[in-house]
Coordinates of C-alpha atoms and ligand atoms in Angstrom, one line a residue:
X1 CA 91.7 27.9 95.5
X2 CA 91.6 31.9 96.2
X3 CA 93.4 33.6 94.0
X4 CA 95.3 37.1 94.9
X5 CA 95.3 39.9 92.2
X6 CA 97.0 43.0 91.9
X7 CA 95.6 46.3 92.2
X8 CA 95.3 49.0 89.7
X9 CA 93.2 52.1 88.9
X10 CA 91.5 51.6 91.6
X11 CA 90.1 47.8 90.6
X12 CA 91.5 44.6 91.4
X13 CA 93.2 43.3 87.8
X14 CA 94.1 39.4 87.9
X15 CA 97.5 38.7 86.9
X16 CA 98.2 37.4 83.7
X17 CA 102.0 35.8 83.5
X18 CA 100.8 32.4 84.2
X19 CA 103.3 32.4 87.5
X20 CA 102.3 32.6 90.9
X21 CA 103.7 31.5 94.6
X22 CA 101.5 29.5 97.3
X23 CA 100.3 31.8 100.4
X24 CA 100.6 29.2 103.7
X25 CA 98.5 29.3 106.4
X26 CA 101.6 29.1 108.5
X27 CA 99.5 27.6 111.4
X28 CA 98.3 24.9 109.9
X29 CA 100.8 24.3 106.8
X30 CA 98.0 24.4 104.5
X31 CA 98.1 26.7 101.3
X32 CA 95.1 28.9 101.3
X33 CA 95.8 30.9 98.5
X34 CA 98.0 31.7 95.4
X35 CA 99.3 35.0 94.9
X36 CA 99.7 36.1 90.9
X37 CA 103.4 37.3 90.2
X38 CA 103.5 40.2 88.2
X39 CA 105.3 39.9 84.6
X40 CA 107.5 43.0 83.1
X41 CA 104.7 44.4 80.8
X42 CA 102.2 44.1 84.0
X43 CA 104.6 46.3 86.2
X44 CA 104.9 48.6 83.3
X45 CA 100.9 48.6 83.1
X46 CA 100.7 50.1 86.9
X47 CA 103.3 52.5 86.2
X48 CA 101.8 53.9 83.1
X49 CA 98.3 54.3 85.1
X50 CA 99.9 55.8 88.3
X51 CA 101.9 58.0 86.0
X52 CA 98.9 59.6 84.4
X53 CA 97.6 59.7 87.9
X54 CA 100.1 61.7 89.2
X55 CA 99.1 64.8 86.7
X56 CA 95.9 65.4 88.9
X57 CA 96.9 64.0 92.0
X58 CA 100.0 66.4 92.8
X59 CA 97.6 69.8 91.7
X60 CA 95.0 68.6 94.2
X61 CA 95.2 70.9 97.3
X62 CA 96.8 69.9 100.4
X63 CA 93.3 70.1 102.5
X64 CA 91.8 67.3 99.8
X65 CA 95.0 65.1 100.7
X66 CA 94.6 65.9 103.9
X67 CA 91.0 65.1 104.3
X68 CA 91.8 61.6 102.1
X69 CA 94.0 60.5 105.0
X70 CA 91.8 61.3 108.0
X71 CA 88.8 59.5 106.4
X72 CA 91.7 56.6 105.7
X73 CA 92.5 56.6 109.2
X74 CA 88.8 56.3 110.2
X75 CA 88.3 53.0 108.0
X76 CA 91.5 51.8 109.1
X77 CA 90.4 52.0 112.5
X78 CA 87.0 50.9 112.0
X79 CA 88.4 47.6 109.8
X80 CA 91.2 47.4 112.7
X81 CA 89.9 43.6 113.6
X82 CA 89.7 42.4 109.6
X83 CA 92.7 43.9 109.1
X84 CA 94.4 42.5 112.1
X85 CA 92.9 39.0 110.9
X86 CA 94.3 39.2 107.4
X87 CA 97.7 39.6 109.1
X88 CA 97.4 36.5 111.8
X89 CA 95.9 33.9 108.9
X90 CA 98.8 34.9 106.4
X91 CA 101.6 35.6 108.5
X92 CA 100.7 34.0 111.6
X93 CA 100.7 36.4 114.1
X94 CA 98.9 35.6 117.3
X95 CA 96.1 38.3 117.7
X96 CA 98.0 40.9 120.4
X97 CA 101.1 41.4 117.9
X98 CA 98.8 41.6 114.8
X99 CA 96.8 44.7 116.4
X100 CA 100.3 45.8 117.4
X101 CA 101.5 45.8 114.6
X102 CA 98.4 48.0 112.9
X103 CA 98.6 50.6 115.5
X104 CA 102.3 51.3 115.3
X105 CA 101.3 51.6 111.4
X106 CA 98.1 53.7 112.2
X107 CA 100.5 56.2 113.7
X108 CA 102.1 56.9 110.0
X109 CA 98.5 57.8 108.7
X110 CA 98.0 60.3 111.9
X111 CA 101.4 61.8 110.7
X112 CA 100.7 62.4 107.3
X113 CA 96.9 64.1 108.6
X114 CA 99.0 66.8 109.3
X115 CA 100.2 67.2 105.7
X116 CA 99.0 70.8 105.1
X117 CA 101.6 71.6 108.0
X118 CA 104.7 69.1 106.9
X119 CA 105.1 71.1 103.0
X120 CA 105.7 74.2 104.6
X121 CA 108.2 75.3 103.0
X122 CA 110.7 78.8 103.7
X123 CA 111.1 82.3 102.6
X124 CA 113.8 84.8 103.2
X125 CA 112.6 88.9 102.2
X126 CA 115.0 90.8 100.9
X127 CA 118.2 89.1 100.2
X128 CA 119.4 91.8 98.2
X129 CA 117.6 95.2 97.4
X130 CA 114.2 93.9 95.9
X131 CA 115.1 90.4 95.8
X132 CA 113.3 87.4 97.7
X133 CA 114.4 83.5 98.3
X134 CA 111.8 80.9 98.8
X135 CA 111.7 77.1 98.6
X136 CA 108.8 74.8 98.5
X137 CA 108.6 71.2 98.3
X138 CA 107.0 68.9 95.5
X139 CA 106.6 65.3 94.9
X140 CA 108.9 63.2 93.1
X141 CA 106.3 61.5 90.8
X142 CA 105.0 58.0 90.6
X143 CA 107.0 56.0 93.9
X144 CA 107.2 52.5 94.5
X145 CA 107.5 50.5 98.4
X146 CA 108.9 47.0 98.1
X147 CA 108.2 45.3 101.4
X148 CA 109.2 42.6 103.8
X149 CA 107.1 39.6 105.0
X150 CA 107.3 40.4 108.7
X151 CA 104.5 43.6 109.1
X152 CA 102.4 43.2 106.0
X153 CA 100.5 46.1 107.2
X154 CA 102.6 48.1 109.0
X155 CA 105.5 48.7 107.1
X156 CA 103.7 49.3 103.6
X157 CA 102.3 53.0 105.7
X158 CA 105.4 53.5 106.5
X159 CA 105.8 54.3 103.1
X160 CA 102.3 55.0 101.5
X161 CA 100.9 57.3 103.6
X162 CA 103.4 60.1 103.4
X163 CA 104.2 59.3 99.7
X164 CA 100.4 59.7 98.9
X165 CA 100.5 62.5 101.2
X166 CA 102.9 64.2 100.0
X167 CA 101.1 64.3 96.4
X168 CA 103.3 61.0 94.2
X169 CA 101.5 58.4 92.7
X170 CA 102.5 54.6 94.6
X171 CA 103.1 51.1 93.3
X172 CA 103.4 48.7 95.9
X173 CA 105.3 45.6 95.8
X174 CA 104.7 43.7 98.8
X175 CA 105.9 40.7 100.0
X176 CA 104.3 37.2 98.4
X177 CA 104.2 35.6 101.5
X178 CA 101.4 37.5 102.8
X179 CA 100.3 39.2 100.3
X180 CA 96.1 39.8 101.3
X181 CA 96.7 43.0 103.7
X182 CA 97.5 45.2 101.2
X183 CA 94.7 44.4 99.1
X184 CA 92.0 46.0 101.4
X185 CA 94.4 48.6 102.3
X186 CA 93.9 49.7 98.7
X187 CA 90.2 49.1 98.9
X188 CA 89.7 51.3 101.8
X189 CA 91.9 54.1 100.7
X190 CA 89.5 54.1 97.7
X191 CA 86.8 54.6 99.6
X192 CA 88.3 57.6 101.7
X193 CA 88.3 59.7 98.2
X194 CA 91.9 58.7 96.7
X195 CA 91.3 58.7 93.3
X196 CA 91.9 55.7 91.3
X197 CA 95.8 55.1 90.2
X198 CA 97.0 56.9 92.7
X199 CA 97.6 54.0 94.8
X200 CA 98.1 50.7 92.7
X201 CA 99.3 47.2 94.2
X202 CA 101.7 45.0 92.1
X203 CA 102.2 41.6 93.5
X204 CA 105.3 40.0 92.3
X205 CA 108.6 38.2 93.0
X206 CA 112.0 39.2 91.8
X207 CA 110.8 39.8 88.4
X208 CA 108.6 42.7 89.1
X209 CA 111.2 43.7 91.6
X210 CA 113.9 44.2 89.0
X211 CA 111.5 46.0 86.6
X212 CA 110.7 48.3 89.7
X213 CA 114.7 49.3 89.9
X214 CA 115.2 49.6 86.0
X215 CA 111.6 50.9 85.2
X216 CA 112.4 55.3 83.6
X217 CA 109.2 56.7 85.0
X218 CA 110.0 55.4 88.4
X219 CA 111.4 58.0 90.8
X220 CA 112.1 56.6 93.9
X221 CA 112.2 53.3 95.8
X222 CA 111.8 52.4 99.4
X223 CA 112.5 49.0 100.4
X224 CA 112.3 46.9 103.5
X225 CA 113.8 43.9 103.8
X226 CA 116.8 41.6 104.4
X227 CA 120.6 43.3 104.0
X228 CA 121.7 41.0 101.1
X229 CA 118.4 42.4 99.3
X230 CA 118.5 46.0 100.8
X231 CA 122.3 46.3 99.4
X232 CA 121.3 44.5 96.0
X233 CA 117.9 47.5 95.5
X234 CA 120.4 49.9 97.0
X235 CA 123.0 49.6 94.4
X236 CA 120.9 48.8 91.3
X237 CA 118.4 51.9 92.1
X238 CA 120.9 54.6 92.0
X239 CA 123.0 53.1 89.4
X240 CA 119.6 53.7 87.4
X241 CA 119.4 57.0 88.7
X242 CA 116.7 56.7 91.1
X243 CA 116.6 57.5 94.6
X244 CA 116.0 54.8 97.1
X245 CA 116.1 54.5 101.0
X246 CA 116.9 50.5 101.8
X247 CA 116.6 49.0 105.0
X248 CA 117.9 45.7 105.9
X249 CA 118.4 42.8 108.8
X250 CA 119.6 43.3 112.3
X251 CA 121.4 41.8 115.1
X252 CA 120.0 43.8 117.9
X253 CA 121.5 43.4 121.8
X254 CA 120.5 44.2 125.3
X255 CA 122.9 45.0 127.4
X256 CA 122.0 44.5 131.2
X257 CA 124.5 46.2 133.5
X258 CA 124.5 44.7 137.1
X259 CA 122.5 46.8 138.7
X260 CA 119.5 46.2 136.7
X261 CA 115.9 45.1 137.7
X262 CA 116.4 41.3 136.9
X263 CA 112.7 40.9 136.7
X264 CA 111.5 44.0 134.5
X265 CA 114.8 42.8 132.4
X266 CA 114.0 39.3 132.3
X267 CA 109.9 40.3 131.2
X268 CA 111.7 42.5 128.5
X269 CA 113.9 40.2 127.4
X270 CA 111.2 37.4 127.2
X271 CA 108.5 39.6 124.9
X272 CA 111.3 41.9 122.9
X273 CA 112.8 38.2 121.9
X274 CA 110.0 36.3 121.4
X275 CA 107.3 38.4 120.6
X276 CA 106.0 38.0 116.5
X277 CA 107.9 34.7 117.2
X278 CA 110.7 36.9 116.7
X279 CA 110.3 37.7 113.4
X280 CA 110.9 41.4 114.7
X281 CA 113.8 43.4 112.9
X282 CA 114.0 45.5 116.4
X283 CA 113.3 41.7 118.4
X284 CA 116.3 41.3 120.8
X285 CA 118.3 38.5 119.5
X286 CA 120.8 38.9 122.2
X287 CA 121.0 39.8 125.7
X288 CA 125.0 41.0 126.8
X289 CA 124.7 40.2 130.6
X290 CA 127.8 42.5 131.9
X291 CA 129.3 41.2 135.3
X292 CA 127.4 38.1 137.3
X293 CA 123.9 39.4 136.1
X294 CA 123.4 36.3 133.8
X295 CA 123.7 34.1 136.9
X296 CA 120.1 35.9 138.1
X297 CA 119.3 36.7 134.5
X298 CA 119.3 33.3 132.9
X299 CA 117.4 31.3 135.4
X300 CA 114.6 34.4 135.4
X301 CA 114.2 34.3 131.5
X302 CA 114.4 30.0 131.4
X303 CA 111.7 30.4 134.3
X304 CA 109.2 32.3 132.2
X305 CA 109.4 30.4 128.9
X306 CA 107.4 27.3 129.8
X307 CA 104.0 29.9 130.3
X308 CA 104.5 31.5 127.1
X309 CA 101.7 30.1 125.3
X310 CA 102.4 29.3 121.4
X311 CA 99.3 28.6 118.9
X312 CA 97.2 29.4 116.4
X313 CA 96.5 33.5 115.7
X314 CA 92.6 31.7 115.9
X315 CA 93.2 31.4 119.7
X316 CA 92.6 34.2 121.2
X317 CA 94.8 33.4 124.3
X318 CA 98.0 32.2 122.4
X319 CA 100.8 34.9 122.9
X320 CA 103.6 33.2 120.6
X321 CA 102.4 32.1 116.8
X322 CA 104.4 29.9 113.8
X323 CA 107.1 31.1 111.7
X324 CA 106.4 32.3 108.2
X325 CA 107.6 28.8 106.5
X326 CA 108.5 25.3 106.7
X327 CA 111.7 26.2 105.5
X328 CA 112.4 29.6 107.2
X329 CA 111.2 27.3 110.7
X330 CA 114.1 24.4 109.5
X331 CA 116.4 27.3 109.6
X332 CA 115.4 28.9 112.3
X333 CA 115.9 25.5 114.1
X334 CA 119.7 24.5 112.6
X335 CA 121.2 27.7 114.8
X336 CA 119.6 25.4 118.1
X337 CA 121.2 22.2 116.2
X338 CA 124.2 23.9 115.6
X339 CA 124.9 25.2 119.0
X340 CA 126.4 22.9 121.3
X341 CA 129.1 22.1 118.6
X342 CA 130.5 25.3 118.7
X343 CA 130.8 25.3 122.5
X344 CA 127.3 27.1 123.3
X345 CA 124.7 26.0 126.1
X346 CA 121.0 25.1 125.2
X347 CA 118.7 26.3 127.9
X348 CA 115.6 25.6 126.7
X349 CA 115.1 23.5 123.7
X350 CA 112.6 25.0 121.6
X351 CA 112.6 22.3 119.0
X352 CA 111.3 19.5 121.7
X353 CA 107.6 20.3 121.8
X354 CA 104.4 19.1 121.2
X355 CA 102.7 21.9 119.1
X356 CA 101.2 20.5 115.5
X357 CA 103.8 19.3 113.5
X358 CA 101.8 20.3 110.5
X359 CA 102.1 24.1 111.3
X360 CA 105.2 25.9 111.1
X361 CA 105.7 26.4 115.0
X362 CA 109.0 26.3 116.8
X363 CA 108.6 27.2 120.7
X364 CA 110.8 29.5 122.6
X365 CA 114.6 28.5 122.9
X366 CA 117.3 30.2 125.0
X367 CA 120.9 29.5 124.5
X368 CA 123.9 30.6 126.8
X369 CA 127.7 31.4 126.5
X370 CA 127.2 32.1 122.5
X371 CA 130.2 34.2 121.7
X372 CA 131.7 36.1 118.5
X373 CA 132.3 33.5 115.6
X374 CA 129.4 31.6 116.5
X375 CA 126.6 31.3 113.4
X376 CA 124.1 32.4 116.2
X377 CA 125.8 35.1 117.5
X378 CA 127.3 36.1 113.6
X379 CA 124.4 35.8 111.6
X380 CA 120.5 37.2 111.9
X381 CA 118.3 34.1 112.9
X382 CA 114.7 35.9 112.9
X383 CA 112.7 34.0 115.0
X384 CA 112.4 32.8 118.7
X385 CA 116.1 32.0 119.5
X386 CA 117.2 34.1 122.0
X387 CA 121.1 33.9 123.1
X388 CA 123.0 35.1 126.0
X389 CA 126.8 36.9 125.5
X390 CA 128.4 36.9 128.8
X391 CA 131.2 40.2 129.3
X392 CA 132.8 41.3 132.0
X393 CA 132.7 45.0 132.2
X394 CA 130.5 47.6 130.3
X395 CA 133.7 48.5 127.8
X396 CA 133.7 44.8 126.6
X397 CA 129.8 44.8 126.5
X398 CA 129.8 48.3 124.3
X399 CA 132.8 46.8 121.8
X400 CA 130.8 43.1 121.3
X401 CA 127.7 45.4 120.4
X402 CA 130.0 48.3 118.0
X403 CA 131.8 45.3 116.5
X404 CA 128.8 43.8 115.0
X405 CA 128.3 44.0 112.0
X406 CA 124.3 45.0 112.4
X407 CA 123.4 48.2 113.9
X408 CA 119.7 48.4 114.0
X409 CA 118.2 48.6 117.6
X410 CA 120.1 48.2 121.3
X411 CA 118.6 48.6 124.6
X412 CA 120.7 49.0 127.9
X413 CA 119.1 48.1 131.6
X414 CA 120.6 49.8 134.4
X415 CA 119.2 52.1 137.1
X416 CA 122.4 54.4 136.4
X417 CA 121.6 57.2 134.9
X418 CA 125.1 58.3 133.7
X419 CA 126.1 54.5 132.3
X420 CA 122.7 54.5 130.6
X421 CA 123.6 58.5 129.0
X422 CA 127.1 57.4 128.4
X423 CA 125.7 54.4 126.3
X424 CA 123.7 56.4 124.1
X425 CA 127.0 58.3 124.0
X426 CA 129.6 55.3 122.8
X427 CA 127.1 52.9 121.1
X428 CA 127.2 52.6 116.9
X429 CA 123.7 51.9 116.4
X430 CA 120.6 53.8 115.1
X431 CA 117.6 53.5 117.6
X432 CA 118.5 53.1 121.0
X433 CA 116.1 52.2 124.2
X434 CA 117.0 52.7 127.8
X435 CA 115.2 50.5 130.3
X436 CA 112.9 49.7 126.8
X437 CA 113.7 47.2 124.6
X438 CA 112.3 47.4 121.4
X439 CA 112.8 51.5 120.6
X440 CA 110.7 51.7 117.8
X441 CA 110.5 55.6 117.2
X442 CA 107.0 56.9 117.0
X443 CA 105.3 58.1 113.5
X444 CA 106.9 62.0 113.8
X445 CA 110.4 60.8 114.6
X446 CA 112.1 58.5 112.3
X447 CA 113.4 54.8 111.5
X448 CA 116.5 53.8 110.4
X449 CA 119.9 51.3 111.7
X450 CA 123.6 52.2 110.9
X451 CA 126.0 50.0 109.6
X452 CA 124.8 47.0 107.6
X453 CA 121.1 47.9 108.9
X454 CA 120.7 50.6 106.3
X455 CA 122.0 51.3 102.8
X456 CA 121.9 55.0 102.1
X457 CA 121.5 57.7 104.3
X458 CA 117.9 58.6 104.2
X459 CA 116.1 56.8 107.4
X460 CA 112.1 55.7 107.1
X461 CA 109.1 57.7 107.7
X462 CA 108.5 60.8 110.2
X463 CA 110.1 64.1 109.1
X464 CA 112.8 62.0 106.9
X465 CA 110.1 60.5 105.0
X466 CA 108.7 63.9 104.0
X467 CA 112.2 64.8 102.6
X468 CA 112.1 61.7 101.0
X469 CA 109.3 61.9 99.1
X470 CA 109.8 65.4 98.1
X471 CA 112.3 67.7 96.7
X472 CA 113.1 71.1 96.6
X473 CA 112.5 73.7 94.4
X474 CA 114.3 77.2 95.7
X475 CA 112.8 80.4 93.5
X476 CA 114.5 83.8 94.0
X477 CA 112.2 86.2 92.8
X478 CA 112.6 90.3 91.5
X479 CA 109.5 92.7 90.6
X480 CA 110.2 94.9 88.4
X481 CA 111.3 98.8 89.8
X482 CA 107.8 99.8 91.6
X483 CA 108.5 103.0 90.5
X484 CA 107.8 102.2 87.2
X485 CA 104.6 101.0 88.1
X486 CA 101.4 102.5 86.7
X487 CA 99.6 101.5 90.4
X488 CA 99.5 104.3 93.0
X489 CA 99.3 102.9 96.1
X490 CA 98.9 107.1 97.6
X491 CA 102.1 106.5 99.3
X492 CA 105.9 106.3 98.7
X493 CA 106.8 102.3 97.8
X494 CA 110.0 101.2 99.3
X495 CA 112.2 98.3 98.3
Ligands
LIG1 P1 113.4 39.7 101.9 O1 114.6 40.6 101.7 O2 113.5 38.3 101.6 O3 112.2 40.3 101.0 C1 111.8 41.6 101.1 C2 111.2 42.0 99.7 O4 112.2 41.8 98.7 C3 110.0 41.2 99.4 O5 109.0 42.0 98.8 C4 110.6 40.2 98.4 O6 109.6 39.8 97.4 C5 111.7 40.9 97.7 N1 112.8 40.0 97.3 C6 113.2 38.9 97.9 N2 114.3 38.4 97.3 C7 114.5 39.2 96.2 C8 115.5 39.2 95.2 N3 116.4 38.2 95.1 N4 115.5 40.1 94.3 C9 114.6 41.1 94.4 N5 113.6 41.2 95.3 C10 113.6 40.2 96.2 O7 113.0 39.9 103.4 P2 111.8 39.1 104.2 O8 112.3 37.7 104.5 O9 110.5 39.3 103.5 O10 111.8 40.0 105.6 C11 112.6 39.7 106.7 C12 113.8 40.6 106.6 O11 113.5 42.0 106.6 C13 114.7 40.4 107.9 O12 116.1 40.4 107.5 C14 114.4 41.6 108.7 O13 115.4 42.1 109.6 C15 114.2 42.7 107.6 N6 113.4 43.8 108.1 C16 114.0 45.0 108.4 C17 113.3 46.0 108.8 C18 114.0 47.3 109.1 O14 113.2 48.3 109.3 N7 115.3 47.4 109.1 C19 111.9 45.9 109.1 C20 111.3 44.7 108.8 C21 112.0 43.6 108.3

């Protein structure tokens, strides 16, 4: 059985506690690895190396960072079909959202290219006679990313490659479901020039997670992940002083207005839902259909799911893969189970299918008339269970989506321009699409929900991550009286 190792000055290092967790091939139920979970003195073994790395690695110049992440980028893109492999056999993904996924990450490693430019910091001249104000920015010290199952490689550059960038040191914690994809990530960023310790991989489970949060040399944490999680790193990092940007689950809804497209909404609703099997925290988990629309809307979606194909990330044609567990599918399925009993409508019956049992598949299921109070309206059901809110007006449709308790993503469909303005106006959530429905911000904007999406303030990657990762240091400066000086510059100095 092939084991999975951490990574650590710039070498794999096998893990030592005697624990580890089983790494599923999701498609065929099979374990194909174990994964070594990191003990306390193994965490504090990565942080002691990354902290000596950090001496060198925050005096070396900005064009050297710099250069480390172009060369990066070129591996990344020249590994793009390994890469996107590791993710499908581990998590599961079918081979179009697996190279999705990498080049929505790729974009955070073209961001942080342009390092020289993002540390820029400000000067004011003469803010009284003689005296200057400047700030500049510097990293925070040795960082650490604690990360979610569901983009094993594109939420760890989220974090990593402005935190490298930016000139900390990294540990990262991924997730020990699929745990592979950071491995070669740290291999490659070896080879582009990153000098060993800078970037260290500890694989772990709540033990390593926990020394993360309480471990003194540890700056900062950024964590992805589910909201019971996200609020627990929240509050235990800054009660020990660090800072920490936590993001967490989501409930996100589409509202269709009346006048929409039913066809471009119905093809948005079906891959925004569905796509990654759902496991998406910006999937649509909802669709609001305002008015009649969900007598067109219902039928369209119902009509497509029967061609979505769902198999194996090995075929090459299958556009829907397994869920990440046996358990995590059981779940998954209990919201379908549950449904009729609390006066909802199955549509399409994802559990009745004839995909291998063995795998951890569950095919495309569509309930209607789910309403507040529901479990699959309430609560966050991550994976291909997509459910229909009936309202009759746009005000009821804006209060069912500001009365959630998740505040993630929303999309609105609606060839009105002023309804779709006015909803970007009234609605209480972070990342909003119009006639798009999954608005994941590109690499130099930002990511982050409102409400119970996000704990904190400080949203992920983009400009924010910069400030993140950095902190100020304001200087105001005085020369002593050049009058006084013994240099004659041949004319009259002024101050
Ligand atoms: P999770 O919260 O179970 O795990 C995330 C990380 O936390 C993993 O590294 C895991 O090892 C660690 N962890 C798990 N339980 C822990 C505990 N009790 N104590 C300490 N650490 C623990 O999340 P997941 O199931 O891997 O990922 C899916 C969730 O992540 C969904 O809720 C999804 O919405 C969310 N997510 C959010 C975003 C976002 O940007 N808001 C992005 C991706 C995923």
């Amino acid at each position: 059985m092939r084991s999975i190792d951490h990574w650590i000055n710039g070498t794999t290092v096998p893990s030592t506690s005697g624990n580890t967790s089983p790494v599923y091939n999701p498609a065929t139920g099979e374990v194909q690895a174990q994964v070594g979970l990191a003990s306390v003195a193994e965490v504090d073994n990565a942080v002691a190396v990354a902290k000596t790395a950090f001496k060198t690695w925050r005096s070396s110049s900005l064009s050297k960072r710099a250069e480390v992440m172009f060369k990066f980028h070129e591996l990344v893109l020249s590994h793009r079909v390994e890469i996107a492999e590791l993710v499908s056999i581990e998590h599961g993904k079918v081979p179009s959202d697996a190279a999705g996924e990498l080049a929505r990450g790729i974009e955070n490693i073209e961001f942080a290219c342009g390092i020289p430019q993002l540390m820029k910091g400000s000067y004011s001249e003469q803010v009284s006679t003689g005296v200057d104000v400047y700030s500049i920015k510097q990293p925070l010290g040795v960082v650490a990313g604690i990360t979610p199952f569901n983009f094993p490689a594109m939420v760890p550059m989220w974090m990593f490659a402005n935190a490298i960038a930016t000139g900390n040191t990294f540990i990262l914690k991924p997730s020990e479901k699929d745990p592979s994809v950071s491995m070669l990530m740290a291999q490659l960023l070896k080879e582009a020039g990153l000098p060993d310790g800078v970037f260290n991989v500890v694989q772990g489970d709540k033990v390593s997670v926990d020394r993360i949060l309480s471990h003194p040399d540890i700056a900062a944490v950024s964590f992805v992940g589910s909201t019971p999680i996200a609020k627990y790193i929240y509050s235990t990092g800054t009660a020990n002083g660090k800072r920490v940007q936590a993001l967490g689950g989501a409930k996100n809804h589409m509202v269709v207005l009346p006048d929409a497209d039913i066809d471009m909404a119905a093809d948005a609703a079906v891959s925004a839902g569905y796509g990654s099997a759902g496991e998406r925290c910006m999937a649509i988990s909802v669709v609001v259909a305002v008015g009649d629309v969900a007598d067109k809307l219902v039928p369209a979606i119902a009509a497509r799911l029967p061609k979505l194909k769902v198999g194996p990330g090995t075929d090459p044609t299958a556009e829907m893969g397994p869920l990440i567990t046996r358990e995590h599918r059981d779940k998954v399925a209990s919201y379908i189970t549950n449904a009729p009993g609390e006066g909802a409508t199955i549509v399409v019956d994802g559990r009745e299918n004839d995909l291998p049992q063995e795998g951890f598949f569950l095919a495309p299921s569509l309930i209607d008339n789910v309403k507040p109070g529901m479990k699959a309206y309430d609560e966050e059901i991550f994976g291909p269970v997509l459910t229909v809110t009936r309202v009759a007006t746009y005000e009821d449709a804006v209060q069912l989506v500001n009365d959630h308790q998740y505040g993630n993503g929303t999309a609105i469909f609606t060839r009105d321009g002023g309804a779709a303005r006015q909803f970007q106006f009234d609605i209480q959530v972070g990342m909003v699409g119009i006639n798009v429905p999954i608005p994941v911000p590109v690499a130099y904007y930002s990511f982050g929900g409102w409400k119970a999406s996000i704990f904190g303030d400080s949203n992920m990657y983009g400009p924010a991550g910069i400030e993140f990762f950095t902190r100020t240091k304001t200087i105001t400066s005085r020369w002593p009286d050049p009058s006084t000086s013994s240099v004659d510059l041949g004319f009259p100095r002024t101050r």
